[in-house]
Structure formats: C-alpha cells, structure tokens
Short mmCIF file of C-alpha atoms in Angstrom, two decimals:
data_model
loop_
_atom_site.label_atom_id
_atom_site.label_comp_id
_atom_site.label_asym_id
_atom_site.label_seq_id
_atom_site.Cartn_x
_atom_site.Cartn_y
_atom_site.Cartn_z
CA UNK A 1 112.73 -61.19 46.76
CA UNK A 2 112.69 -57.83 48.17
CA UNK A 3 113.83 -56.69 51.40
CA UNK A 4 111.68 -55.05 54.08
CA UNK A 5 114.47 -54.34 56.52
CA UNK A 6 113.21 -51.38 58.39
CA UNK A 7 109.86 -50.68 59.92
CA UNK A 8 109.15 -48.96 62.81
CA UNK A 9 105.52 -48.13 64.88
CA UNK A 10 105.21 -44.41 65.74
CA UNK A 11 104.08 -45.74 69.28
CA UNK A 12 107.51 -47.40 69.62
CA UNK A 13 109.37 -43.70 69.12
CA UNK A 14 109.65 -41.17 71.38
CA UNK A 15 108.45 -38.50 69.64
CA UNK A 16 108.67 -35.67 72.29
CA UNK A 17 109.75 -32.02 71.84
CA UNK A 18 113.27 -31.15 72.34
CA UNK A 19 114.65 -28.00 72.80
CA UNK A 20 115.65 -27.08 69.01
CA UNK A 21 112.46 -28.13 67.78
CA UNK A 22 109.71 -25.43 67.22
CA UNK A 23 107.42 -24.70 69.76
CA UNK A 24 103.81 -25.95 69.82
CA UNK A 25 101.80 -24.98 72.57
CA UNK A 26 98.30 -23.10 71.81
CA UNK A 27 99.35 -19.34 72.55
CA UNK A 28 97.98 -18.19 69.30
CA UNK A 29 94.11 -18.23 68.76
CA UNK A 30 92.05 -21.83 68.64
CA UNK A 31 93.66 -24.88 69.64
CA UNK A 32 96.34 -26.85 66.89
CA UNK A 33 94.79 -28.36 64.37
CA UNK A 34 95.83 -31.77 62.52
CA UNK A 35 95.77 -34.11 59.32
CA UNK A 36 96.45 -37.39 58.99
CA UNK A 37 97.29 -39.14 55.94
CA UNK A 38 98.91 -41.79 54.06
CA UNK A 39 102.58 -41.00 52.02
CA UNK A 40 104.08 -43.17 49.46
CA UNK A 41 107.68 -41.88 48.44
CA UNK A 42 108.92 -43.54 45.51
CA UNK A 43 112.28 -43.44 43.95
CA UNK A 44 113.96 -45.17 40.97
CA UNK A 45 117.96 -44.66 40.33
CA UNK A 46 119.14 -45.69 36.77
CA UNK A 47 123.27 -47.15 36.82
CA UNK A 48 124.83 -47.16 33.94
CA UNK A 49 126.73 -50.38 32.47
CA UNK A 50 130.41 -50.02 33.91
CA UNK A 51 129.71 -48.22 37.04
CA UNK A 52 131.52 -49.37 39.72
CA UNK A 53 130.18 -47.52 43.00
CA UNK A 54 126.53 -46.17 44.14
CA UNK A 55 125.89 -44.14 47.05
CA UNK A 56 122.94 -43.18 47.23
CA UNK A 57 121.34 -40.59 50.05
CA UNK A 58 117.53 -40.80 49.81
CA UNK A 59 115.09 -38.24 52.04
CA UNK A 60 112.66 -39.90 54.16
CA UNK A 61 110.08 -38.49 56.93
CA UNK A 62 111.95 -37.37 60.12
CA UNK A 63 111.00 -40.02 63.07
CA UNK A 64 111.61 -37.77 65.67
CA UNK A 65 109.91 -34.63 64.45
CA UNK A 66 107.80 -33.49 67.06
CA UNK A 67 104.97 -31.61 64.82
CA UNK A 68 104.31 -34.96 62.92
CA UNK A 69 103.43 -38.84 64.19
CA UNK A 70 104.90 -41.26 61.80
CA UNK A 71 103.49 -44.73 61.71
CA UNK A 72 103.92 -47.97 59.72
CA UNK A 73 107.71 -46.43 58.25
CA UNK A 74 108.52 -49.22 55.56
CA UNK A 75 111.08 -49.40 53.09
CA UNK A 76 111.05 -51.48 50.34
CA UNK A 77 114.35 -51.74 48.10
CA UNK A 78 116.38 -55.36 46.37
CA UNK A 79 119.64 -53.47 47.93
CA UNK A 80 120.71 -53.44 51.14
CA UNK A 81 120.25 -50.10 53.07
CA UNK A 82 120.54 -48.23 56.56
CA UNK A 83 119.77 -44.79 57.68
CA UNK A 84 122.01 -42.29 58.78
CA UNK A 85 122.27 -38.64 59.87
CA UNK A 86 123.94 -35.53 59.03
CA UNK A 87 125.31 -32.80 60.96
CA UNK A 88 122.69 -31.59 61.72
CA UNK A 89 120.57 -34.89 62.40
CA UNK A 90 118.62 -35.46 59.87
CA UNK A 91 117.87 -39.12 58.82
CA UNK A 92 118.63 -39.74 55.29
CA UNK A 93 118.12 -43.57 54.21
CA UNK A 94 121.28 -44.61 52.30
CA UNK A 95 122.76 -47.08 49.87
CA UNK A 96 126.22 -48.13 49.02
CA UNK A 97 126.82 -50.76 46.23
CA UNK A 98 129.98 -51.66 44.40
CA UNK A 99 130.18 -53.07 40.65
CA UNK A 100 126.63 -52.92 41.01
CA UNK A 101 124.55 -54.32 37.83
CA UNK A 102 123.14 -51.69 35.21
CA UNK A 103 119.88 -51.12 34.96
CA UNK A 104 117.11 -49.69 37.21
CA UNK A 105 116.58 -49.93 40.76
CA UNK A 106 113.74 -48.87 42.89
CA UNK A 107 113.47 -47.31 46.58
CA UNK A 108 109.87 -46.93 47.97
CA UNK A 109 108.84 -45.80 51.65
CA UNK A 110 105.60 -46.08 52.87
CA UNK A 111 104.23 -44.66 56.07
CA UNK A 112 101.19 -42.82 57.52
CA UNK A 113 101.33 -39.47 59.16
CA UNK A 114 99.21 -37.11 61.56
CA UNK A 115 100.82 -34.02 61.30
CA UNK A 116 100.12 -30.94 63.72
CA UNK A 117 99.66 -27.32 63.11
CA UNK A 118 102.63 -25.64 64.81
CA UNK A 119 101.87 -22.38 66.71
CA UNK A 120 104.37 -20.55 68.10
CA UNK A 121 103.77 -18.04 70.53
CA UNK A 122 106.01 -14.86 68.67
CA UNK A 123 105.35 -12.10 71.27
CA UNK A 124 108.65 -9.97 71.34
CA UNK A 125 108.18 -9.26 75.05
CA UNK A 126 109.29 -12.54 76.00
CA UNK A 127 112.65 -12.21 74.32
CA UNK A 128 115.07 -13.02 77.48
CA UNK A 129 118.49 -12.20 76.03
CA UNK A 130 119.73 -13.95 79.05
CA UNK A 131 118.54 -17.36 78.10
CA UNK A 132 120.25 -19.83 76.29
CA UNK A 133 120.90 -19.50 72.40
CA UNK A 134 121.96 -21.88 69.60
CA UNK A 135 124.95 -22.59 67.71
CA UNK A 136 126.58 -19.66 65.50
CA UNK A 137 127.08 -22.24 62.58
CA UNK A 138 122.95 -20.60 61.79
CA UNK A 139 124.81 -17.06 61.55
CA UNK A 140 126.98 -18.31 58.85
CA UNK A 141 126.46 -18.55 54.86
CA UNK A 142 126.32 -21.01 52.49
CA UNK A 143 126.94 -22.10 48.86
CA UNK A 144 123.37 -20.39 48.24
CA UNK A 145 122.61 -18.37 50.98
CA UNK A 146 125.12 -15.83 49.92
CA UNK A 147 125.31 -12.14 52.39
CA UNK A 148 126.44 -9.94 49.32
CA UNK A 149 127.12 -6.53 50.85
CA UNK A 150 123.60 -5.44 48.63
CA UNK A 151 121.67 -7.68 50.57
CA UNK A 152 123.53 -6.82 53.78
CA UNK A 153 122.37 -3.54 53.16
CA UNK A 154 119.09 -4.02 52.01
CA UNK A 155 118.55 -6.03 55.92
CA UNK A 156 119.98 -2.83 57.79
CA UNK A 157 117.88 -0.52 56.36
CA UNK A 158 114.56 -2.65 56.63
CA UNK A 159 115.43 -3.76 60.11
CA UNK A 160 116.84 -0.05 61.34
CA UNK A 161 117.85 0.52 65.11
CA UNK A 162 115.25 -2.84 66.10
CA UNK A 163 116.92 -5.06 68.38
CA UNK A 164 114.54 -7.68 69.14
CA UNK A 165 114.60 -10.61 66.97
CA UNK A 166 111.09 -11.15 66.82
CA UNK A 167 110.38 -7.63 65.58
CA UNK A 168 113.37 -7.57 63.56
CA UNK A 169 112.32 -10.66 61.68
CA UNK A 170 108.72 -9.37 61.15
CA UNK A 171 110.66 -6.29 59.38
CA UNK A 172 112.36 -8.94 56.78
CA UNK A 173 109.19 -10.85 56.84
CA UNK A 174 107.45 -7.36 55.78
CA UNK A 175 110.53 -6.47 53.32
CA UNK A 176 110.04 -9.25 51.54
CA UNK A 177 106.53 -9.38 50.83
CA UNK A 178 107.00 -5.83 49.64
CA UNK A 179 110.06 -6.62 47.26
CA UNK A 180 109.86 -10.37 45.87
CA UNK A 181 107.15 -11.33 43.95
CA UNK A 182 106.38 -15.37 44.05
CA UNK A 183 107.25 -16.78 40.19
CA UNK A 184 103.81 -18.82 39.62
CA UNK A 185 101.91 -15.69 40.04
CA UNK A 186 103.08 -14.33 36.54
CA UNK A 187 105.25 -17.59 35.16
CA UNK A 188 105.36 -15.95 31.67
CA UNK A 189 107.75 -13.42 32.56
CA UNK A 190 108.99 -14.76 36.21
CA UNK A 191 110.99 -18.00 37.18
CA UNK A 192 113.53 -19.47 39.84
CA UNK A 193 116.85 -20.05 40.19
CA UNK A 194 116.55 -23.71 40.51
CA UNK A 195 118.83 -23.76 43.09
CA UNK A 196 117.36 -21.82 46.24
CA UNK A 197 119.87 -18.32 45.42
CA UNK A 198 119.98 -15.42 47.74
CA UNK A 199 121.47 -12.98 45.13
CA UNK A 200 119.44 -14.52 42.19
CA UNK A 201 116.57 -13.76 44.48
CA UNK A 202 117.91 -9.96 45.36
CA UNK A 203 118.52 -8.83 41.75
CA UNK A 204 116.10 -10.58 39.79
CA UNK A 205 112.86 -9.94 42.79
CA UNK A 206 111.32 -13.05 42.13
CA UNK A 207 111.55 -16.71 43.00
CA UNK A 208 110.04 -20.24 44.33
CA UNK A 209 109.80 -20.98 47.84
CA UNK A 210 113.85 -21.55 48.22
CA UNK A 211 114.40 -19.17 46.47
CA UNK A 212 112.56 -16.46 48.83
CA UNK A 213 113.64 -18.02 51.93
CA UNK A 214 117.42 -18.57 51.13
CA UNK A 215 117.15 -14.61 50.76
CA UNK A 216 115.24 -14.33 54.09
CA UNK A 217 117.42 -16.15 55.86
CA UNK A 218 120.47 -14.40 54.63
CA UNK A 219 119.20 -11.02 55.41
CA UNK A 220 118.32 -12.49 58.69
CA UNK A 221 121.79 -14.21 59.58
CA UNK A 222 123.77 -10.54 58.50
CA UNK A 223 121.44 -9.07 61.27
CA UNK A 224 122.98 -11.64 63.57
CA UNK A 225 119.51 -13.47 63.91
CA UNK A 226 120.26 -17.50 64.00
CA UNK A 227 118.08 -18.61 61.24
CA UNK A 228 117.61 -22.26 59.14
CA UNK A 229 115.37 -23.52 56.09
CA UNK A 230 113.40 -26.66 56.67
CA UNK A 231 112.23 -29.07 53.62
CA UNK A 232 109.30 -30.62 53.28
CA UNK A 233 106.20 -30.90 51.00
CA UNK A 234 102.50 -29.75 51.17
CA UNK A 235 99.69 -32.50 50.48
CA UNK A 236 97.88 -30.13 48.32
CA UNK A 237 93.83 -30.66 48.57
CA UNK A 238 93.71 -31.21 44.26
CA UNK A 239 96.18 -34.18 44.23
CA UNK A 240 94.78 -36.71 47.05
CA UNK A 241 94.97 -39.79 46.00
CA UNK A 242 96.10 -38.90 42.42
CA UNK A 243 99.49 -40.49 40.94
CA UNK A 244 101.05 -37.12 40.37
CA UNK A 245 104.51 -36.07 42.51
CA UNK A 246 103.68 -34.01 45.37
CA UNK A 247 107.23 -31.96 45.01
CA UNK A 248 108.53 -30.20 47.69
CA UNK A 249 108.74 -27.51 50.46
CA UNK A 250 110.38 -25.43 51.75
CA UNK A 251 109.97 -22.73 55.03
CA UNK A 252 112.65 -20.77 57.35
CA UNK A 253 112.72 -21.14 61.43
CA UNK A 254 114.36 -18.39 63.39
CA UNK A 255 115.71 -18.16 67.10
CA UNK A 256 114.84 -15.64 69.61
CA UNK A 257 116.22 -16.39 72.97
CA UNK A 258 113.77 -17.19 75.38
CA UNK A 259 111.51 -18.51 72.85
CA UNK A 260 113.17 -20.95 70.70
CA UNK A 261 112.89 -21.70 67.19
CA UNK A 262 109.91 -19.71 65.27
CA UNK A 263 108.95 -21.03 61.86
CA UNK A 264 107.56 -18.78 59.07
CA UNK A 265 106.67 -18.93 55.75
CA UNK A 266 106.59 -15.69 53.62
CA UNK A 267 106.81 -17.57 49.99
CA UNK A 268 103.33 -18.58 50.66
CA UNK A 269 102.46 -15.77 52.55
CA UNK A 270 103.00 -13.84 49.60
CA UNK A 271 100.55 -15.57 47.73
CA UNK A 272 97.91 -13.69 50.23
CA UNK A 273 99.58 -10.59 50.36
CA UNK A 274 98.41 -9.11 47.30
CA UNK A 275 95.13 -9.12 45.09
CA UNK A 276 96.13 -10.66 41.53
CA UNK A 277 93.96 -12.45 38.44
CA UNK A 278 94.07 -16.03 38.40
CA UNK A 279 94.19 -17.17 34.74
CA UNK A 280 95.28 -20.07 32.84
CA UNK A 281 98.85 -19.29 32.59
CA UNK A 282 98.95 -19.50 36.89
CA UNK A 283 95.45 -20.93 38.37
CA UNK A 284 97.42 -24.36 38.65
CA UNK A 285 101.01 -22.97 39.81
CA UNK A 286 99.02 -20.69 42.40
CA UNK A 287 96.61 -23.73 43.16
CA UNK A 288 99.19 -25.79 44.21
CA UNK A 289 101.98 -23.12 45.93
CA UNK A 290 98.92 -22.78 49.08
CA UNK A 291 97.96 -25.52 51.24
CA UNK A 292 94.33 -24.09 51.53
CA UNK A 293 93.90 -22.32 48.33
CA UNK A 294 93.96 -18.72 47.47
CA UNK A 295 90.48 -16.39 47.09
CA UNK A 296 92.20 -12.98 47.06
CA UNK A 297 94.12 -10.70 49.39
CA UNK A 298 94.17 -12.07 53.16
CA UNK A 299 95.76 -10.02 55.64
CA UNK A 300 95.03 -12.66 58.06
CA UNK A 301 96.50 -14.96 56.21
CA UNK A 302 99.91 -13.39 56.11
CA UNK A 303 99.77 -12.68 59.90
CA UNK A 304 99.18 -16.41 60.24
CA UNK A 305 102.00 -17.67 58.36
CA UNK A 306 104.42 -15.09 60.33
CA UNK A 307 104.50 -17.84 63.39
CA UNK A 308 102.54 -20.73 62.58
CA UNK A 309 102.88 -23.44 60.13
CA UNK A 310 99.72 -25.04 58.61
CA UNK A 311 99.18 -29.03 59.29
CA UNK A 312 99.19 -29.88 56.08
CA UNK A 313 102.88 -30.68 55.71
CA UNK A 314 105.66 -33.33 56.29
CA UNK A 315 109.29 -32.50 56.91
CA UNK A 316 112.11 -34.11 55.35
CA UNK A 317 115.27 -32.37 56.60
CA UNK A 318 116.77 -29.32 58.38
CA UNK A 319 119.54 -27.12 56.64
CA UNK A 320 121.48 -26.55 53.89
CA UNK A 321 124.63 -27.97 52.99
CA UNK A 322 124.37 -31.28 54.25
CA UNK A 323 127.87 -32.90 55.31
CA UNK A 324 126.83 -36.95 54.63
CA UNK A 325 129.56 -39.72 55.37
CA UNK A 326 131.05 -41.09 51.41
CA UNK A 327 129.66 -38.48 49.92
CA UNK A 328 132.17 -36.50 47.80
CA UNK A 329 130.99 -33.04 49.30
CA UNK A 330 128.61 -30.74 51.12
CA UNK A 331 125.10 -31.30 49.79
CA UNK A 332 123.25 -28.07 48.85
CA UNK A 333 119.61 -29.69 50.10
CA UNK A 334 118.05 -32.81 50.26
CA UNK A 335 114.41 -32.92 49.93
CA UNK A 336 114.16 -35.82 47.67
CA UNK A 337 117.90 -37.34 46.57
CA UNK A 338 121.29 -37.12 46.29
CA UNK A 339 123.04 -39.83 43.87
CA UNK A 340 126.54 -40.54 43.57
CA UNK A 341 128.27 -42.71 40.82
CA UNK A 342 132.08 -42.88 40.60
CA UNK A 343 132.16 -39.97 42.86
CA UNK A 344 130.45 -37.87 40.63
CA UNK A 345 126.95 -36.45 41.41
CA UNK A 346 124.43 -38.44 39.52
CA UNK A 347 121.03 -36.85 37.76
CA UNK A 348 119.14 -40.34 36.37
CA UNK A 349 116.66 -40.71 39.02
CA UNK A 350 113.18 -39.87 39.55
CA UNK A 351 111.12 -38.94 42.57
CA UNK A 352 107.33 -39.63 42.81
CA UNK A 353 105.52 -38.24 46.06
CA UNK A 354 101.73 -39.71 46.58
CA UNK A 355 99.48 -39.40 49.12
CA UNK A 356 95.85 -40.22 50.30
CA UNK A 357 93.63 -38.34 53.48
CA UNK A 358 93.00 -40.80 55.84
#
C-alpha cells in the first residue's frame, strides 16, 4: 500500500512576504493578476540490480513562496520520504534507501496552485544605498556562472560610469537582448549548452533560458550587483490538461538596496524583442518558450518582463549549486531531480509535469 505521508492545506501555512522574497505591491500599471490551477509532478527512478544506496533529491513547489498559494500538497511514493532544505532554503523532498530492490519506483506530488503576477516597483530613484543589502555569497560565481575576464568586460562597457543598480541592470537587460539570440527562434542552426553556461552563452550568442540568464547574472555579479536564478516552469496555454511534460523555467532576481529583490526575464523577453517568421522548424519551440504567445515585435512586452513576472508560473527552487545533506557534492540546479546511486550521480529517471486551469 502506498504511503501518503505528507499533506499540507495552503490555509494552514503562513505564506507571507519576507524580506528576500520579491516584492509585490501594485506600483506598476493595473492591479496583479492571477491563475489558478491544478499540478501533477510525476517522477519514476529506475535502480539497478546490486545497488546498494539511493538518495534521491526530488523538486517540489515551494510552500512558503509568497507569489504562489499552494493547496492540497500530496505525495504519493511506496518509500519512505521527508523534505529538507538547502542553503539557501529551498524544500527539496528526499529519499534515502539502502540495498534497495531493483526495479522501478515512482514519486508523484499533487497540489493546486493560484499563482500571482509579481510587480515590482523598479524606479531607480528609490535606490537608498543606506539600506540594508544581502549576502555577498550572490556576488560570487559558480560551476556555470563563470566571470571570464571577456564577459567581465563585455558588463563594463555596457554598464559604463552607471552606478545605480536598477539602471545598471536595465543596461545588461538591454545588452543582452542586443547580443544573444534565443535558440528556438532558428533551432536549425542554434542550440544550448544543456547546462545553463555563461561562456557557452558569451562565445557562441545563443542559448535557452539558463543559458541567457546564467550569462546575465554573471555580467551582473562582476558589476558588484547581488543577483540569483530562480527555477520554475510555465503552464503554457497549448498543453492544459494534455499528458505532455511541462519542462522547466528559469528567470534571474536582482537586489537594489532599498528595494529588494527585482525579478526579470530577458530569455523570454527576447522572444518580443525582435520581428522574426514563425515556421515549422520553430512555431512549436517559440509557442511554448512565452507564457502568452508571441504575434510579433512588442516593445511593451520587453518593458514588462524588465520587473514583473507573468502569473503563469510555479517556482521550484532558488540558486545554483545546491549544497544538500548525503549528497556527494554541490548540485548545479534542481528543477526536477537529482539521483544518487553508490555515490555516483544517477541519469535513469524521468520527469513528467501536467497540469489543468482550474
């Protein structure tokens, strides 16, 4: 019989705003909109005959995030499981088993949301250098987010003698948009990295939404502006209710004292930045890179994104890098995953992200 050993009522959380959260309050234009709907998140890990230890580190919706509600959170699994939190604190829902039996097991979380559009109020005049900040480990690089001194000087130059962070990250917000071209617009002769690379993204101009934003960020953090990625995944419109995998995510959030965090999201922005054919080599790709579909050049559109984050999202985890108890190392990201067998990173699993409008 299978276990149901964690479920939790949204009206049971506190689900307020803290400080390092982004800011929601209607300062922009029109009052934040929402979406509710209905995600089922299921997993399936394959263990080979002789293993002798699973860990297992699987993403799930974050409780506490204050831009989305989360009701009726249910996990269904045979094993055991608990969830626990990073560094940074995420919640990851995890699974330890030793001389476990080969063969398939499945992981499935269920749970409605009614997510909010976040709008962030990005006027550079209220940039108080004398409020608090945040920590300097989001001036620091990673495995991926690499400062080459190319890319360092690529950020100088766009940014100049600008010394607010708000304007300053508009500049690498504009930079990028003029330099890196989005990989499902032309997918014959463009592609990612695979792994969200900051140089891949410098030399090569082109990449998926990681891809973009681990360069973003790293131009940002060599300008000393404290920047982070956030993972999630976009219901898009032309899979509701279908059984096809939703993917995932990704966007950057920046600090500016005074402010507080200030998402963005120039990958899709860049979608609207630019008038290109739609054919049958990208209609899909482009189709389902936008949460509202793309009809041409929008200039309103990227303004939008430079701020505000549509409500047609979820968010599974903060950072890069993730530092998880029993795991053998750092974790790059961990919008869907992360197996271990024997210590050694695992890749026989799948992911399968549903959802249905409620």
């Amino acid at each position: 019989m299978k276990f149901q050993l964690y479920s939790l009522m949204a009206a049971s959380l506190a689900l307020t705003a803290c400080k390092d959260k982004p800011e929601e309050a209607d300062k922009t234009s029109g009052a934040p909109k929402s979406y509710r709907f209905e995600m089922t998140n299921a997993y399936s890990v394959k263990i080979p005959e002789g293993a002798q230890s699973v860990k297992a580190w699987f993403a799930m919706p974050q409780l506490e995030e204050a831009s989305q509600k989360i009701e009726d959170f249910k996990i269904t699994c045979e094993h055991p499981h608990e969830i626990v939190k990073d560094q940074f604190g995420n919640e990851f829902v995890r699974i330890v088993l030793t001389n476990p039996p080969a063969g398939d097991f499945d992981l499935t979380e269920t749970f409605k949301v009614t997510r909010t559009e976040i709008k962030v109020d990005a006027d550079p005049a209220k940039v108080d250098e004398k409020a608090e900040g945040v920590d300097a480990k989001y001036l620091d690089g990673s495995a991926n987010i690499v400062m080459t001194p190319e890319i360092v000087a690529a950020a100088k130059e766009a940014v100049g003698d600008e010394k607010n962070p708000v304007n300053a990250s508009r500049k690498l917000y504009d930079w990028t948009l003029a330099n890196i071209d989005y990989w499902v617009k032309d997918p014959a002769n463009k592609k990612s990295s695979g792994i969200g690379s900051s140089t891949y993204t410098f030399e090569t101009k082109t990449g998926n939404c990681t891809d973009f934003h681990s360069l973003w960020v790293a131009m940002a953090r060599s300008q000393g502006i404290p920047s982070r990625m956030v993972y999630g995944s976009i219901p898009k419109p032309t899979l509701d209710g279908k059984d096809t995998d939703q993917s995932y995510h990704c966007w950057p959030e920046f600090h500016a004292k005074g402010i507080g965090w200030i998402p963005h999201d120039v990958a899709v922005a860049d979608i609207y930045a630019e008038e290109f054919p739609l054919n049958d080599a990208n209609k899909t790709g482009v189709e389902l890179t936008t949460a509202l579909g793309y009809k041409g050049k929008d200039d309103k559109m990227v303004d939008y994104y430079f701020g505000n984050i549509d409500e047609r999202r979820v968010t599974w985890a903060r950072g890069r890098d993730h530092v998880l108890e029993g795991a053998s190392g750092p974790v790059d990201s961990l919008p869907k995953a992360y197996i271990e067998i024997d210590g050694k990173p695992a890749s026989d699993w799948t992911r399968k992200l549903t959802y249905e409008s409620l």
